[in-house]
Short mmCIF file of C-alpha atoms in Angstrom, two decimals:
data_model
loop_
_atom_site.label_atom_id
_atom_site.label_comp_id
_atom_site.label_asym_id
_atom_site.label_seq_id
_atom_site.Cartn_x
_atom_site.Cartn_y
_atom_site.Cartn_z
CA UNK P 1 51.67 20.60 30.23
CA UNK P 2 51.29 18.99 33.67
CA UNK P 3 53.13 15.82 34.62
CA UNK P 4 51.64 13.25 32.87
CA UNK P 5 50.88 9.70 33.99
CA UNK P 6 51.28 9.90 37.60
CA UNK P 7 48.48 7.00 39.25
CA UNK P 8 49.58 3.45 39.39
CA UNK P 9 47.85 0.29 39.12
CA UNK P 10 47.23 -0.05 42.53
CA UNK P 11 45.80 3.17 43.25
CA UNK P 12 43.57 2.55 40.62
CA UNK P 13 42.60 -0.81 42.18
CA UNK P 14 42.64 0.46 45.88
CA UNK P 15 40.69 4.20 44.72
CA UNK P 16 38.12 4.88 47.85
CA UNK P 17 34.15 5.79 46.98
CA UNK P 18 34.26 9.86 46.27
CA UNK P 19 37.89 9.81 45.15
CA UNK P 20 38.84 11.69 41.75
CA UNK P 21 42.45 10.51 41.19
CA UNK P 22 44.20 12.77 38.60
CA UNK P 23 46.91 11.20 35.93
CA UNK P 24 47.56 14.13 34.21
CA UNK P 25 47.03 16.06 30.58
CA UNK P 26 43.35 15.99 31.22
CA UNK P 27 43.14 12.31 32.39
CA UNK P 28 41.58 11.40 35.72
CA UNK P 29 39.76 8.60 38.09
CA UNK P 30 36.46 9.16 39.01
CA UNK P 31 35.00 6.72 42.02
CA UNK P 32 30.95 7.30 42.64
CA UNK P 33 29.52 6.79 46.20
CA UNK P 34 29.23 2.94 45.29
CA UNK P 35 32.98 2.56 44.37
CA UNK P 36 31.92 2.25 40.57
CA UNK P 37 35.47 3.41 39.17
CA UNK P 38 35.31 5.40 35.65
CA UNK P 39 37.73 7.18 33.18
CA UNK P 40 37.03 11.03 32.90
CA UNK P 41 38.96 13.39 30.05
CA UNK P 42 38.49 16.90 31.10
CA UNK P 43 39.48 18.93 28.14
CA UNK P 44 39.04 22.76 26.86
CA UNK P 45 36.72 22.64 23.30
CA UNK P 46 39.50 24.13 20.51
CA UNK P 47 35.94 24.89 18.97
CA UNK P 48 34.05 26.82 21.69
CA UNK P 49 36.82 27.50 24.47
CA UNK P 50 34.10 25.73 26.60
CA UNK P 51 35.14 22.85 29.41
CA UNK P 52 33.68 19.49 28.13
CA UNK P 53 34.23 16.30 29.64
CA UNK P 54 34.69 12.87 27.85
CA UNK P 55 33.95 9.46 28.97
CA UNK P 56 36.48 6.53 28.50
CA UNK P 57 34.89 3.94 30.00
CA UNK P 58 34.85 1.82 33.51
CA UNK P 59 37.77 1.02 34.87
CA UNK P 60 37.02 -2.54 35.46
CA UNK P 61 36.84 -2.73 31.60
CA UNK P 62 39.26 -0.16 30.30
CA UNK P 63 43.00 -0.15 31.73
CA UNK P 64 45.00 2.08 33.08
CA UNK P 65 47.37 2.14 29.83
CA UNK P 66 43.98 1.79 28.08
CA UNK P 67 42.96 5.17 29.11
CA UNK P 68 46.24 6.82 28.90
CA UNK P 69 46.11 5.89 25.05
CA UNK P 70 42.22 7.05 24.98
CA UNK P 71 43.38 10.61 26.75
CA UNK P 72 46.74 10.76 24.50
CA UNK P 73 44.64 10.11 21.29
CA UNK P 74 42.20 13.29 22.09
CA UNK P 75 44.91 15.27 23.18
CA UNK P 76 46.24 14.94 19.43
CA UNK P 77 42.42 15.53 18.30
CA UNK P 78 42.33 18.74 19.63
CA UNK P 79 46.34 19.93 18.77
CA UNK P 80 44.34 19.61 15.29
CA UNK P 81 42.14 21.89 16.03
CA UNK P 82 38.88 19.34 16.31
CA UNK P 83 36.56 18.78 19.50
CA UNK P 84 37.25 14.80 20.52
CA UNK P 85 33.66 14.37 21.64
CA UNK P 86 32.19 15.84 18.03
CA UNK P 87 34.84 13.84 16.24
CA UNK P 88 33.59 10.65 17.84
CA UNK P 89 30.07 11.49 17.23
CA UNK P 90 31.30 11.75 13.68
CA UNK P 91 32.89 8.01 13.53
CA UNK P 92 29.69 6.74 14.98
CA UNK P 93 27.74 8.33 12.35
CA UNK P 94 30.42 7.16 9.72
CA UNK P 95 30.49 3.82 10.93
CA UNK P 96 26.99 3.58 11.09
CA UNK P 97 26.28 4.62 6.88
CA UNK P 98 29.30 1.89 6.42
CA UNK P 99 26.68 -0.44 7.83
CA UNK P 100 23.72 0.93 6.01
CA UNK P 101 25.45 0.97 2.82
CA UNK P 102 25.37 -3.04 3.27
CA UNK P 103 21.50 -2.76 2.99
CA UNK P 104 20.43 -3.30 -0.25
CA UNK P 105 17.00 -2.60 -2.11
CA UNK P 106 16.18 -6.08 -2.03
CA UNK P 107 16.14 -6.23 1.86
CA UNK P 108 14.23 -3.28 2.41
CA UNK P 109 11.57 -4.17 -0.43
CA UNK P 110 11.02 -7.60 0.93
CA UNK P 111 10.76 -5.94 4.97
CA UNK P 112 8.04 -3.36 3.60
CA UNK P 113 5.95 -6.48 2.35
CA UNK P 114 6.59 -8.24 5.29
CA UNK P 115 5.75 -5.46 7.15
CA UNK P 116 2.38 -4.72 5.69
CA UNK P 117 1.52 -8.63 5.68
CA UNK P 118 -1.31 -7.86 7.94
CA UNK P 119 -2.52 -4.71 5.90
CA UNK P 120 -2.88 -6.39 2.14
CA UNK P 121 -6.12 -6.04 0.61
CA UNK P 122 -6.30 -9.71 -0.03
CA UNK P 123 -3.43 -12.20 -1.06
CA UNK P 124 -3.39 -11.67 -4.77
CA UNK P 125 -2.35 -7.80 -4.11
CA UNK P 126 0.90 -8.96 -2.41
CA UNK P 127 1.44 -11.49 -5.02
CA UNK P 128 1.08 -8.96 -7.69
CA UNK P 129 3.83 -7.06 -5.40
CA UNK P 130 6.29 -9.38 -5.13
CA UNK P 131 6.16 -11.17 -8.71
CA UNK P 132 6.80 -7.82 -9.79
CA UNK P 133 9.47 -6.69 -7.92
CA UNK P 134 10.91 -10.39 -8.77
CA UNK P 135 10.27 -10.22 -12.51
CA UNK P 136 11.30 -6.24 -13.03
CA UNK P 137 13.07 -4.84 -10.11
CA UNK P 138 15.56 -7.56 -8.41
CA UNK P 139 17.40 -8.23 -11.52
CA UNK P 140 17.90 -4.55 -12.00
CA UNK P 141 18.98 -2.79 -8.90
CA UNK P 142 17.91 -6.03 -6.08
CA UNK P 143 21.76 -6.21 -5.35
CA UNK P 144 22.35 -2.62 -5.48
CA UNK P 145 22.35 -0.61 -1.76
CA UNK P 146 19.49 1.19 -1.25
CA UNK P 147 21.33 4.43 -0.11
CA UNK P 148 22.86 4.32 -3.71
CA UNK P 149 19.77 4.13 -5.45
CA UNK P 150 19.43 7.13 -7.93
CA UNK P 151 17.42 8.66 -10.87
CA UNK P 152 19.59 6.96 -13.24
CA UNK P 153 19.09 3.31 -11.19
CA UNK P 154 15.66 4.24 -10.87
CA UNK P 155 15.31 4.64 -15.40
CA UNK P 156 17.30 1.21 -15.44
CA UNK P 157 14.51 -0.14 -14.29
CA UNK P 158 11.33 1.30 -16.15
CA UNK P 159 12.77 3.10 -19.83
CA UNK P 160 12.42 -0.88 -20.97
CA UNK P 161 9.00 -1.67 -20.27
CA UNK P 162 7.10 1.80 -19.85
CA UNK P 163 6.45 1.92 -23.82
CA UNK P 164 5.61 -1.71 -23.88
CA UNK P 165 3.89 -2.07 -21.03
CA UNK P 166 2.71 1.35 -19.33
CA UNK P 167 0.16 0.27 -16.74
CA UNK P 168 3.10 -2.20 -15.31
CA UNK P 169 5.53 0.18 -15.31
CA UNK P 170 3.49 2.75 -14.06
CA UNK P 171 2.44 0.16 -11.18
CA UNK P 172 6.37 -0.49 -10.20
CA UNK P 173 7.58 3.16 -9.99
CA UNK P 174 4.74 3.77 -7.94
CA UNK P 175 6.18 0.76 -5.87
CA UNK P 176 9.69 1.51 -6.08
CA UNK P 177 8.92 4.84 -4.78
CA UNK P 178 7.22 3.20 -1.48
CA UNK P 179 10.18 1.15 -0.83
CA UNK P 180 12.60 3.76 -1.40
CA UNK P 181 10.16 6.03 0.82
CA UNK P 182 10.25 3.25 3.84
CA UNK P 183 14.00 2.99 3.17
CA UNK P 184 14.63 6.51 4.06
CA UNK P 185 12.37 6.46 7.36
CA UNK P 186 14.17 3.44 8.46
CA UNK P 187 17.43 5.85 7.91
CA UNK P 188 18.69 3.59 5.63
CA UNK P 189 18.84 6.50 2.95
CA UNK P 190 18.85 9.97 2.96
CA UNK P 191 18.13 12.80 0.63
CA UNK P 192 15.19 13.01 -2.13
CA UNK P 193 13.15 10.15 -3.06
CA UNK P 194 14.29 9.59 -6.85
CA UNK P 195 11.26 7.09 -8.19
CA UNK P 196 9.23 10.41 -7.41
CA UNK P 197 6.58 11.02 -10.59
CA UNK P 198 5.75 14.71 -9.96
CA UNK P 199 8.80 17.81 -10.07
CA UNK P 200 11.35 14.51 -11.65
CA UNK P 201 10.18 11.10 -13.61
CA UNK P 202 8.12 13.41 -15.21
CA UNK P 203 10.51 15.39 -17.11
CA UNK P 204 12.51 11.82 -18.16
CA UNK P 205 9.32 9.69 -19.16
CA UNK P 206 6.73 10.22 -21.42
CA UNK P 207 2.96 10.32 -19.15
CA UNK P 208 1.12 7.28 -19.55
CA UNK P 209 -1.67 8.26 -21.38
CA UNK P 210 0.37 9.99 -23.97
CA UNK P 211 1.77 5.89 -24.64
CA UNK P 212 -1.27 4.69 -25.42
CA UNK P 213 -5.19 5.08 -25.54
CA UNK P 214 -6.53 3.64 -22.49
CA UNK P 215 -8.47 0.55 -23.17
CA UNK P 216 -11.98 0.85 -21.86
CA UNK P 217 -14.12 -2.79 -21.21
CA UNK P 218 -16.30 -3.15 -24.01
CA UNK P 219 -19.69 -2.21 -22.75
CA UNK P 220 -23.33 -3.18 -24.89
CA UNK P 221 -24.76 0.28 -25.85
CA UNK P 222 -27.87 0.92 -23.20
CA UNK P 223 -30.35 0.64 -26.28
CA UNK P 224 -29.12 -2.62 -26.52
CA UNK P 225 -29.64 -3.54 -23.41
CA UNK P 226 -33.46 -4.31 -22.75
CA UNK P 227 -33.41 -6.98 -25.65
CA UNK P 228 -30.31 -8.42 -24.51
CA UNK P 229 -32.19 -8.61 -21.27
CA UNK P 230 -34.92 -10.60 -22.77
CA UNK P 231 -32.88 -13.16 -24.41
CA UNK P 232 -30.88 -13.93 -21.26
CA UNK P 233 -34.07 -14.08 -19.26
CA UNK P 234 -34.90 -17.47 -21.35
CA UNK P 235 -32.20 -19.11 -20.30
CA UNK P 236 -32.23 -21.24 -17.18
CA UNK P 237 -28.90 -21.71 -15.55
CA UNK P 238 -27.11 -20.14 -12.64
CA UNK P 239 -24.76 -18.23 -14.81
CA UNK P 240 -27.82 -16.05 -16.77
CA UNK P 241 -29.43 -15.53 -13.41
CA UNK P 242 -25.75 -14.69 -11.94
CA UNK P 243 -25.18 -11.85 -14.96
CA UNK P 244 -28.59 -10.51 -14.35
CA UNK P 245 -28.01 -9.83 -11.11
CA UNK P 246 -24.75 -8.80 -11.87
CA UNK P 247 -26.09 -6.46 -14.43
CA UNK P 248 -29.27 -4.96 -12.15
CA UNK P 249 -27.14 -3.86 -9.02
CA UNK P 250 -24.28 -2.62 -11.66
CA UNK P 251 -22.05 -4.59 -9.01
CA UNK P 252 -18.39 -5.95 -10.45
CA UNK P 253 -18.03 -9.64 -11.09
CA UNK P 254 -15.83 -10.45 -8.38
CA UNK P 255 -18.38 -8.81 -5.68
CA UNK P 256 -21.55 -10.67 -7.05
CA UNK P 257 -20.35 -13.82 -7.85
CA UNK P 258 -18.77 -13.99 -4.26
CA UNK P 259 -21.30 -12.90 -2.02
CA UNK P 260 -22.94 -15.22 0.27
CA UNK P 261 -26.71 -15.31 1.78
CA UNK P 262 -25.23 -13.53 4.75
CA UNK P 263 -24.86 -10.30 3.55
CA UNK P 264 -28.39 -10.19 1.55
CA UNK P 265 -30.81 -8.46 4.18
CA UNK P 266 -34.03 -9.36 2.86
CA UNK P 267 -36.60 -7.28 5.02
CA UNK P 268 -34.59 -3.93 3.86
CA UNK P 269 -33.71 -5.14 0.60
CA UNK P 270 -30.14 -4.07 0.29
CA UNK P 271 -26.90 -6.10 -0.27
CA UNK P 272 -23.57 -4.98 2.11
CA UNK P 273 -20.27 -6.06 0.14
CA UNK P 274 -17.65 -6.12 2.64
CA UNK P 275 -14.58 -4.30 2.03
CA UNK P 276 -12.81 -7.01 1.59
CA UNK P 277 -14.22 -7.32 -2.13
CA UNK P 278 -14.19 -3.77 -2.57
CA UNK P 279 -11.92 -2.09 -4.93
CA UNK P 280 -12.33 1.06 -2.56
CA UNK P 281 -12.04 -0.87 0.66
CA UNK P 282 -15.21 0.14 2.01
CA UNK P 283 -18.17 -1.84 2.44
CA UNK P 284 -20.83 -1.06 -0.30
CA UNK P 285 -24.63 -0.95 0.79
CA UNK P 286 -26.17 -2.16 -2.58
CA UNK P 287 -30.33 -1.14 -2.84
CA UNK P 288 -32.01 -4.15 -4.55
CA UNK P 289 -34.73 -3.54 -6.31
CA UNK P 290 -37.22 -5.85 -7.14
CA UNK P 291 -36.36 -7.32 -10.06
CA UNK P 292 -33.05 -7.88 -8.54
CA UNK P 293 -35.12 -9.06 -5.55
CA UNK P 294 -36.38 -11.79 -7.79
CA UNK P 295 -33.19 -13.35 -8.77
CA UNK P 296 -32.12 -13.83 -5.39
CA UNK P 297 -35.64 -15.95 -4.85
CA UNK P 298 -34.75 -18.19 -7.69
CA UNK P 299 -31.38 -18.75 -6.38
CA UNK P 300 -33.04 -19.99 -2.74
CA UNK P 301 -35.21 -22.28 -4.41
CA UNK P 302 -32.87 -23.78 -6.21
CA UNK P 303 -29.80 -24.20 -3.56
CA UNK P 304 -31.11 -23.22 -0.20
CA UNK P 305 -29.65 -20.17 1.46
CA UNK P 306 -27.43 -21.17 4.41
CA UNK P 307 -25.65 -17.92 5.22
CA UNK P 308 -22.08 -19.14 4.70
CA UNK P 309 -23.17 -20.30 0.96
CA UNK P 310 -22.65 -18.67 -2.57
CA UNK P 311 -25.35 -17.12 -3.85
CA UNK P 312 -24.16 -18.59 -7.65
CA UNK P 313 -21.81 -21.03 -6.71
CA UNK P 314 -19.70 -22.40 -9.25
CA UNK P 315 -19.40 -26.17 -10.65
CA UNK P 316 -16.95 -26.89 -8.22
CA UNK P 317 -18.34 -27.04 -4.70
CA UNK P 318 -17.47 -23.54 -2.64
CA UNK P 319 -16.01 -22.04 -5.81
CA UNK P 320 -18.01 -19.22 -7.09
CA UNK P 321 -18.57 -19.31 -11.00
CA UNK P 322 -15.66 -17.95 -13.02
CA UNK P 323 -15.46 -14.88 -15.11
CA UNK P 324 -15.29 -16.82 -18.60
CA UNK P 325 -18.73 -18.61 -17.37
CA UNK P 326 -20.14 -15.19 -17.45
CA UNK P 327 -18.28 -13.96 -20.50
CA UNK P 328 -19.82 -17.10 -22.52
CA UNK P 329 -23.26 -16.47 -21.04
CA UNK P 330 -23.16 -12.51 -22.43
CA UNK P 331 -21.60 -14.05 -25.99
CA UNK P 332 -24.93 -16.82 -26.04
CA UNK P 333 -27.42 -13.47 -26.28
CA UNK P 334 -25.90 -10.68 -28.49
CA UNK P 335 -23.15 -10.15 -30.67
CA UNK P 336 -22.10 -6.87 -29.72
CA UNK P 337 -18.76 -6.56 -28.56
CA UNK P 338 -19.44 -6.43 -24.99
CA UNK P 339 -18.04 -7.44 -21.66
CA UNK P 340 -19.22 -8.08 -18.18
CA UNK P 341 -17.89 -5.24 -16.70
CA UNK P 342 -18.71 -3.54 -19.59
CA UNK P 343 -22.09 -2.99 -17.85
CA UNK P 344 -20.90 -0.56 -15.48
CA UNK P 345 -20.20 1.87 -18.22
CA UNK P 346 -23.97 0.69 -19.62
CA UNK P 347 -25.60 1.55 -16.19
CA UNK P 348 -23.70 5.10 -16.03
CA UNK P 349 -24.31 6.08 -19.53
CA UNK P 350 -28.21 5.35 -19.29
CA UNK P 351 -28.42 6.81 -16.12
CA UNK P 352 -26.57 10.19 -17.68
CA UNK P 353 -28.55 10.30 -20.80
CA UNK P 354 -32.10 9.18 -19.72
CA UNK P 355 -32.48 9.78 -16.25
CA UNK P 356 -32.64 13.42 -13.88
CA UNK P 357 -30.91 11.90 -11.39
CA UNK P 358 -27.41 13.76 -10.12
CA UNK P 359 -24.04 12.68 -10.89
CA UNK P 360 -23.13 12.47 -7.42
CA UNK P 361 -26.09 9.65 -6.77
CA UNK P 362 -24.65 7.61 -10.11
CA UNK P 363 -21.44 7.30 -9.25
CA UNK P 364 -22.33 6.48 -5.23
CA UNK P 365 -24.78 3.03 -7.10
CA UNK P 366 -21.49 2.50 -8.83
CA UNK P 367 -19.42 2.79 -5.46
CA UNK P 368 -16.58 5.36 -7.02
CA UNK P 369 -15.87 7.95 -4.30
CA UNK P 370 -16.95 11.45 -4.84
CA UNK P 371 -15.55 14.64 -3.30
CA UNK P 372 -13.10 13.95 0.01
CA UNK P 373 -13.49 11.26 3.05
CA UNK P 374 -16.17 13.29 4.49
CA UNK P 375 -18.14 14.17 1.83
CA UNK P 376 -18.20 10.53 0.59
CA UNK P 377 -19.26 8.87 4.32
CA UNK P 378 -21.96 11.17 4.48
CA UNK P 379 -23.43 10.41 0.88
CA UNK P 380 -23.23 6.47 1.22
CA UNK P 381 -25.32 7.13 4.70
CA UNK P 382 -27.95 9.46 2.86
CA UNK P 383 -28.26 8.63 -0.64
CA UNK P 384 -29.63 5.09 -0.01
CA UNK P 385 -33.27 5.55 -0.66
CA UNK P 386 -31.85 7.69 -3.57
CA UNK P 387 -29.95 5.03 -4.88
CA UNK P 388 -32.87 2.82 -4.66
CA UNK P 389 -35.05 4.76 -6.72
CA UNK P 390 -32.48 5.08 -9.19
CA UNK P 391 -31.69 1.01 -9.31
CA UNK P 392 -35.74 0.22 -9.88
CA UNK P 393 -35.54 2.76 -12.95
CA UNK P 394 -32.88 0.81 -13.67
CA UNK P 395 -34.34 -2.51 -13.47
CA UNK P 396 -37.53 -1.22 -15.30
CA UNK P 397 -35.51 -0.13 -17.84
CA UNK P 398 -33.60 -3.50 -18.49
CA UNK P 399 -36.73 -5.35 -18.35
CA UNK P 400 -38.78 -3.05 -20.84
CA UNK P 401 -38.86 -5.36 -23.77
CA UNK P 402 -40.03 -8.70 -21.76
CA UNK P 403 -42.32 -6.38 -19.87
CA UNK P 404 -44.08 -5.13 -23.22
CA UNK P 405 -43.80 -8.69 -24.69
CA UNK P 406 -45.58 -10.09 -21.92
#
């Protein structure tokens, strides 16, 4: 090997712009055109027999006996056979997993929420997230690093509720597998995602509905209906009018007891439910018919219809009435086991057993999404007239028995 360590400080200090000052076993000076003085290690690759070149660093940061230590280092890299400038790609990698492996699942669960503040589909969705991960999750596996989180971490978690409690469990593996998902994108894991139902969970848990029958809302049998109808119609309060309208548009509770006068056009006769109420997330253009019509007019009389107002507000000013309110009113007028979004299932029944109207035209009144994005947008902009025929059967239909009585 050539003499080694032949520059001295001062030449170092004193090297000229364009100089390339050569200290021997690979080691060398290189001074750019604006005197900026840096550390060069010219080497042959033991791995492809190719010249590389390896950068130690500025001289105005990294010594002369600085460098000789950085050159004599790879020279003992590649006596064992290794390429210095893949091995220190290699430490960088390794030192940056020994910094990932400090993240743990907690961190990364609580940066995805954070992260989709903006996105939730209203508070009470990212409450439901994080009392969950809080209640089922943290104490489990919070503390354990996400790149270590496995099948077996991933069972800790759900064996203990998913007999007991299915829907929840189903609900945080589905969540678990998000976090674990954003995790891995944020290259703070690597490898297969192991909260994954489909090809793996699936072999380890039993499937939901194999736990237990899945409890449908009690819903009044449609022959019931038109004398329930009748009963509620004699009561006077802003509950029975709410649950009639509720129960003509075949709307959930949450989007008719929160809608305001603003989204009621009355010269076209339809109701828009933003998608902020929507369980789909899309606004729903609701055809009233007449009857339904009517129960807005009573509402107007009685409370005025600034735009900003509840339609059926509640007892407490700018609340809208609550869900037992409703529940009581439906238990005042039959004594069929029944519930008030039981009437959903009413509507779709009668309007499969008694009606010719498609399928496709039911379930758009009801706002469930048929076939893909497309197909869906393109119904909703159509089928409105449709609809509207099909809610004033509807409407005739509840309102048979006080029709004939009257």
């Amino acid at each position: 090997m050539a003499k080694l360590h032949k520059l001295t400080a001062a030449e170092v200090r004193d090297a000229k712009p364009g100089e390339r000052l050569t200290d021997g076993g690979g080691l060398r000076l290189d001074v750019d055109k604006n005197g900026n003085r840096s550390w060069i290690f010219r080497y042959t690759s033991p791995a492809t027999g190719k010249e590389r070149f390896m950068g130690l660093g500025p001289a105005g940061d990294v010594s002369l006996a600085k460098a000789r230590d950085a050159a004599a280092t790879a020279r003992e890299v590649i006596r064992g056979g290794a390429d210095p400038l893949d091995q220190k790609r290699e430490d960088r990698a390794s030192a940056r997993l020994a910094a990932m492996r400090g993240i743990t699942f907690r961190q990364c669960a609580e940066r995805l929420v954070a992260a989709h503040a903006g996105s939730w589909k209203n508070a009470k969705h990212e409450a439901q997230w994080r009392s969950t991960l809080a209640t089922y999750v943290y104490p489990v596996i919070g503390d354990l690093p996400v790149a270590d989180v496995d099948t077996g971490a991933v069972l800790r978690v759900l064996e203990p509720i998913w007999n007991e409690k299915p829907e929840t469990a189903s609900r945080i593996r589905g969540r678990i597998e998000a976090i674990l998902d954003w995790a891995t994108v944020a290259e703070y894991r690597s490898g297969e995602n192991p909260a994954v139902w489909r090809g793996r969970l699936v072999h380890l848990l039993p499937a939901k509905k194999k736990i237990r029958a899945v409890r449908h809302h009690a819903a009044l049998p449609y022959t019931a209906l038109p004398s329930f109808m009748a009963s509620l119609a004699t009561e006077e309060s802003s509950t029975a009018w709410a649950l009639q309208f509720v129960i003509l548009t075949a709307a959930r509770y949450g989007e008719a007891t929160a809608a305001t006068w603003m989204e009621v056009d009355r010269e076209r006769a339809v109701w828009t439910v933003p998608p902020s109420r929507m369980k789909t997330g899309r606004a729903h253009v609701v055809p009233l018919s007449p009857a339904a019509v009517a129960v807005l007019d009573t509402m107007r009389e009685r409370f005025g219809d600034d735009p900003e107002a509840l339609i059926f507000p509640g007892l407490k000013p700018g609340r809208p009435l609550s869900d037992v309110a409703l529940a009581n009113a439906l238990r005042r007028h039959t004594v069929e086991p029944a519930t008030t979004h039981g009437f959903r299932s009413t509507f779709r029944d009668w309007a499969g057993d008694c009606t010719t109207h498609s399928r496709e035209i039911a379930e758009a009144a009801l706002a469930h999404v048929v076939g893909d994005g497309t197909e869906a947008a393109y119904r909703r902009s159509t089928a409105l007239e449709k609809r509207r025929a099909l809610m004033c059967e509807w409407a005739d239909f509840c309102n048979s028995e006080s029709i004939v009585s009257s």
